[in-house]
mmCIF file of C-alpha atoms in Angstrom:
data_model
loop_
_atom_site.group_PDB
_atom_site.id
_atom_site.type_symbol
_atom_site.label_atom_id
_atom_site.label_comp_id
_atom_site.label_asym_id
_atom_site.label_seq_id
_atom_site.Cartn_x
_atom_site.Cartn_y
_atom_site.Cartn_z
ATOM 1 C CA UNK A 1 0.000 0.000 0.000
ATOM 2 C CA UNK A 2 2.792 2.450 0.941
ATOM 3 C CA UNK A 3 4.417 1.746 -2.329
ATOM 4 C CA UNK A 4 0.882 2.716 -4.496
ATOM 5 C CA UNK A 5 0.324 5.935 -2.677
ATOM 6 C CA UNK A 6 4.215 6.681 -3.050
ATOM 7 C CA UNK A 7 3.946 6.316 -6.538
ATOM 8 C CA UNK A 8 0.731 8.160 -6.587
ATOM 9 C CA UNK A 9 2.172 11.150 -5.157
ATOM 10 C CA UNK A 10 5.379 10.489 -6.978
ATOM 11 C CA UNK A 11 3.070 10.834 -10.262
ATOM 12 C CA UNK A 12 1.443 13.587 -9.470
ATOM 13 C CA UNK A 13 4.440 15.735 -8.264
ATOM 14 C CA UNK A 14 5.962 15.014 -12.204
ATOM 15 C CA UNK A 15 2.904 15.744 -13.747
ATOM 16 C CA UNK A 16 2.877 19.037 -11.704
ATOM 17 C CA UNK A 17 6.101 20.004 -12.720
ATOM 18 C CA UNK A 18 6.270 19.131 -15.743
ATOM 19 C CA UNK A 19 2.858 19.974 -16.559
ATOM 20 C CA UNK A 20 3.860 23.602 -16.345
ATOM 21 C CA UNK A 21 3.774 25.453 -19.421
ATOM 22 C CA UNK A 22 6.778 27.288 -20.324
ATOM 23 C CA UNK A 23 6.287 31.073 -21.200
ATOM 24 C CA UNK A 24 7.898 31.832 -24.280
ATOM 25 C CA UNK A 25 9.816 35.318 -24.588
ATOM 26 C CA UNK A 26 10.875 36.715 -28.314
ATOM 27 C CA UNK A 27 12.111 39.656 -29.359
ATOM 28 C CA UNK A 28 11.931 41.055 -33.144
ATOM 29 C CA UNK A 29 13.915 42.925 -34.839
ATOM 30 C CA UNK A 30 12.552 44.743 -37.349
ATOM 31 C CA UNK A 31 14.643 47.650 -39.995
ATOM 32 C CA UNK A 32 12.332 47.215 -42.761
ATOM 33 C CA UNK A 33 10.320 50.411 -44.355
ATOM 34 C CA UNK A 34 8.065 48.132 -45.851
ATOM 35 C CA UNK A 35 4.705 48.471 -44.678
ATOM 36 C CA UNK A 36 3.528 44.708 -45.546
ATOM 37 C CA UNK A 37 6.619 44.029 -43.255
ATOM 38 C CA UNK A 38 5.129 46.077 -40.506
ATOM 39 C CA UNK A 39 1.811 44.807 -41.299
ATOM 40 C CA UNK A 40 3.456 41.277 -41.077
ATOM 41 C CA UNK A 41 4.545 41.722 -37.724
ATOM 42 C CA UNK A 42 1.918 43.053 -36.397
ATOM 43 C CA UNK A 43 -0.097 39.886 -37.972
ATOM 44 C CA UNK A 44 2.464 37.152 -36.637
ATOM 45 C CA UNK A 45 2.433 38.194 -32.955
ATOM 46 C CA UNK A 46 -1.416 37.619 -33.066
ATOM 47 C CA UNK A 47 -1.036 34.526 -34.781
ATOM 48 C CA UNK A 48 1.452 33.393 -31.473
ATOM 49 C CA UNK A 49 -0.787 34.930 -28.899
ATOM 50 C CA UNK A 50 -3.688 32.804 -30.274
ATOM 51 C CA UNK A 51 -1.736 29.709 -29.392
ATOM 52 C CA UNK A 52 0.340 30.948 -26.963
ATOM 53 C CA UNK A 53 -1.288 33.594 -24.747
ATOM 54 C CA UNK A 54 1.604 33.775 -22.284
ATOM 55 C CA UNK A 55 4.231 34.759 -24.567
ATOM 56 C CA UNK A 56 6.517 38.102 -23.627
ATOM 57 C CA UNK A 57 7.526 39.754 -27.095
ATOM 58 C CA UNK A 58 8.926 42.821 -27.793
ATOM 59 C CA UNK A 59 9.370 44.450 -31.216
ATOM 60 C CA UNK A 60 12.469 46.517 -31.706
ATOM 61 C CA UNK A 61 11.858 49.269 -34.875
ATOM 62 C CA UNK A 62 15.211 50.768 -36.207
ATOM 63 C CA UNK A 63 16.047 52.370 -39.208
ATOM 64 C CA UNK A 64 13.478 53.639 -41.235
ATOM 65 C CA UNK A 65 10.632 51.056 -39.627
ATOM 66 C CA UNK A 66 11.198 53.311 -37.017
ATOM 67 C CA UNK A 67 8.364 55.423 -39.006
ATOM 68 C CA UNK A 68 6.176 52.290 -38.457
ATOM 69 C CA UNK A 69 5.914 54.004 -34.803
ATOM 70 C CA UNK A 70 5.482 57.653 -36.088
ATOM 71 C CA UNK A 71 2.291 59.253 -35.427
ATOM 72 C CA UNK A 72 1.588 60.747 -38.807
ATOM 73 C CA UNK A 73 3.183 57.931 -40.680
ATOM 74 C CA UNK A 74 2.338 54.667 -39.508
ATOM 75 C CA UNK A 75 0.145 52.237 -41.551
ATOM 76 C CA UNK A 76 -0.583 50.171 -38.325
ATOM 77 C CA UNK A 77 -1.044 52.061 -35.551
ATOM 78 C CA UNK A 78 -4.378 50.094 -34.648
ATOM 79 C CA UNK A 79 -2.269 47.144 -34.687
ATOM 80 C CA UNK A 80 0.340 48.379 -32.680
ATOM 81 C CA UNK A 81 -2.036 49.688 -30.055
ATOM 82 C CA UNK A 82 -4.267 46.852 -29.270
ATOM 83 C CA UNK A 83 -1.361 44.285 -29.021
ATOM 84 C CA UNK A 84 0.645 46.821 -26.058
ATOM 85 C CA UNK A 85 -2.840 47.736 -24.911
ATOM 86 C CA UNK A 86 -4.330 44.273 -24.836
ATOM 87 C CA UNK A 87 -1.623 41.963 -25.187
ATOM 88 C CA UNK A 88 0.923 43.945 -23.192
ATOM 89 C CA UNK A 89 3.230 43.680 -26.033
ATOM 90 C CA UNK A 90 6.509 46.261 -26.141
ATOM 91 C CA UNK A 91 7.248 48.295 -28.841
ATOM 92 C CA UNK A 92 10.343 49.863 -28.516
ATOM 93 C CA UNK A 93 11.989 53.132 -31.000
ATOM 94 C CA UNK A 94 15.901 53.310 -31.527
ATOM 95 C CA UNK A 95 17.037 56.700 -30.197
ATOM 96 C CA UNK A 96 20.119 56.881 -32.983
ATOM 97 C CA UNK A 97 17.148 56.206 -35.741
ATOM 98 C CA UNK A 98 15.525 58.760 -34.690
ATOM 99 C CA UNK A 99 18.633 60.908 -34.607
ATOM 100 C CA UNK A 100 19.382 59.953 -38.262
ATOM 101 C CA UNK A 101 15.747 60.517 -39.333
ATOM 102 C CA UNK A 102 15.293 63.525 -37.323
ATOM 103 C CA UNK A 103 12.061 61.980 -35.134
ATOM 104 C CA UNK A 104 11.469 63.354 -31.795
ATOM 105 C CA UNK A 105 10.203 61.070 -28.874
ATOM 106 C CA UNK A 106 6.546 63.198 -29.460
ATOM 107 C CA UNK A 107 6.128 62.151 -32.518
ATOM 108 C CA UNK A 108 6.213 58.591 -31.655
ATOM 109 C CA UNK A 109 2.958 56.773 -30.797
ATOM 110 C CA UNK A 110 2.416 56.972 -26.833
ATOM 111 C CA UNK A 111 2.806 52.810 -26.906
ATOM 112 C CA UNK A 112 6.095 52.801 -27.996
ATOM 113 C CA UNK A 113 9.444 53.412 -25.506
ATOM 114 C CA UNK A 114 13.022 54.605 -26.883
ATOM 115 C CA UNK A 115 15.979 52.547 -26.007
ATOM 116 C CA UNK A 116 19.508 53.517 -26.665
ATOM 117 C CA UNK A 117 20.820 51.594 -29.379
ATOM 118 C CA UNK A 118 18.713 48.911 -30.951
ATOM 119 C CA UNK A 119 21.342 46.422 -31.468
ATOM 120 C CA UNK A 120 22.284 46.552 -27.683
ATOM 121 C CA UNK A 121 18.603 46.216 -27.072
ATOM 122 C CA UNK A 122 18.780 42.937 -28.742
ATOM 123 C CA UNK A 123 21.412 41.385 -27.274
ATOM 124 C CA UNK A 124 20.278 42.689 -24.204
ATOM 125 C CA UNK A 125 16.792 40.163 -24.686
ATOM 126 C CA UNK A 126 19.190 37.268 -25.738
ATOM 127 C CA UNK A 127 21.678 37.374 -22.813
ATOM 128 C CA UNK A 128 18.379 36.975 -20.763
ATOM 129 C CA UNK A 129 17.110 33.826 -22.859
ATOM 130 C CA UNK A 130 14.743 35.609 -25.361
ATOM 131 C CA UNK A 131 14.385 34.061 -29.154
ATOM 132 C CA UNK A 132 15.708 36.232 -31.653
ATOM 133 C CA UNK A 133 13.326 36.977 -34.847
ATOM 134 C CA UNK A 134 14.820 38.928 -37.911
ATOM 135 C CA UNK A 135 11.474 40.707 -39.456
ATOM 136 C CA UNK A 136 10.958 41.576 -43.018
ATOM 137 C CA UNK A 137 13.160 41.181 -45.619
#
């Protein structure tokens, strides 16, 4: 008897713990202008929260998708809104982009943060365990 209720609690303990689901956490990195990139993207992170609600992503823009977070110029701001909004999804804006392409923070959709440097963003995700996704073409 003490050997069938060990292994019942035995079983259920694995099943527990490995049960678990594991939360998934990607970053993209997205440089592309192209607006059926940024449409894409936007289209491809729904897609994964549909079968995996859980997942942390966050979507660096650099270079000139940077304009892909710019008020007047974006094709999917609706997009990008509901998924930080709803999803909790980051956007984040390279400051030397918007340097280069002479963008101020106030132009940017309120969603979106600046970071430094997108590449050190990046790596940033990685050394903490996050997938790496190259966006658009």
């Amino acid at each position: 008897m003490k050997s069938i209720l060990l292994s019942f609690f035995l079983f259920v303990f694995t099943a527990t713990l490995f049960g678990q689901k594991k939360i998934h956490k990607i970053v993209y990195d997205i440089s592309s202008a192209d607006t059926a990139d940024h449409s894409g993207i936007v289209r491809q992170i729904k897609n994964i929260l549909k079968e995996a609600p859980t997942t942390k992503i966050e979507v660096v823009f650099h270079g000139k998708a940077i304009y892909a977070l710019v008020k007047n110029k974006t094709t999917v701001q609706e997009g990008i809104e509901f998924l930080v909004n709803e999803k909790h999804i980051l956007v984040a804006a390279c400051n030397n982009s918007m340097k280069r392409l002479e963008i101020k923070k106030e132009e940017l959709l309120p969603v979106a943060f600046v970071v430094p440097v997108a590449i050190l963003e990046l790596t940033y995700k990685q050394e903490q365990g996050w997938s790496y996704i190259r966006s658009g073409h």
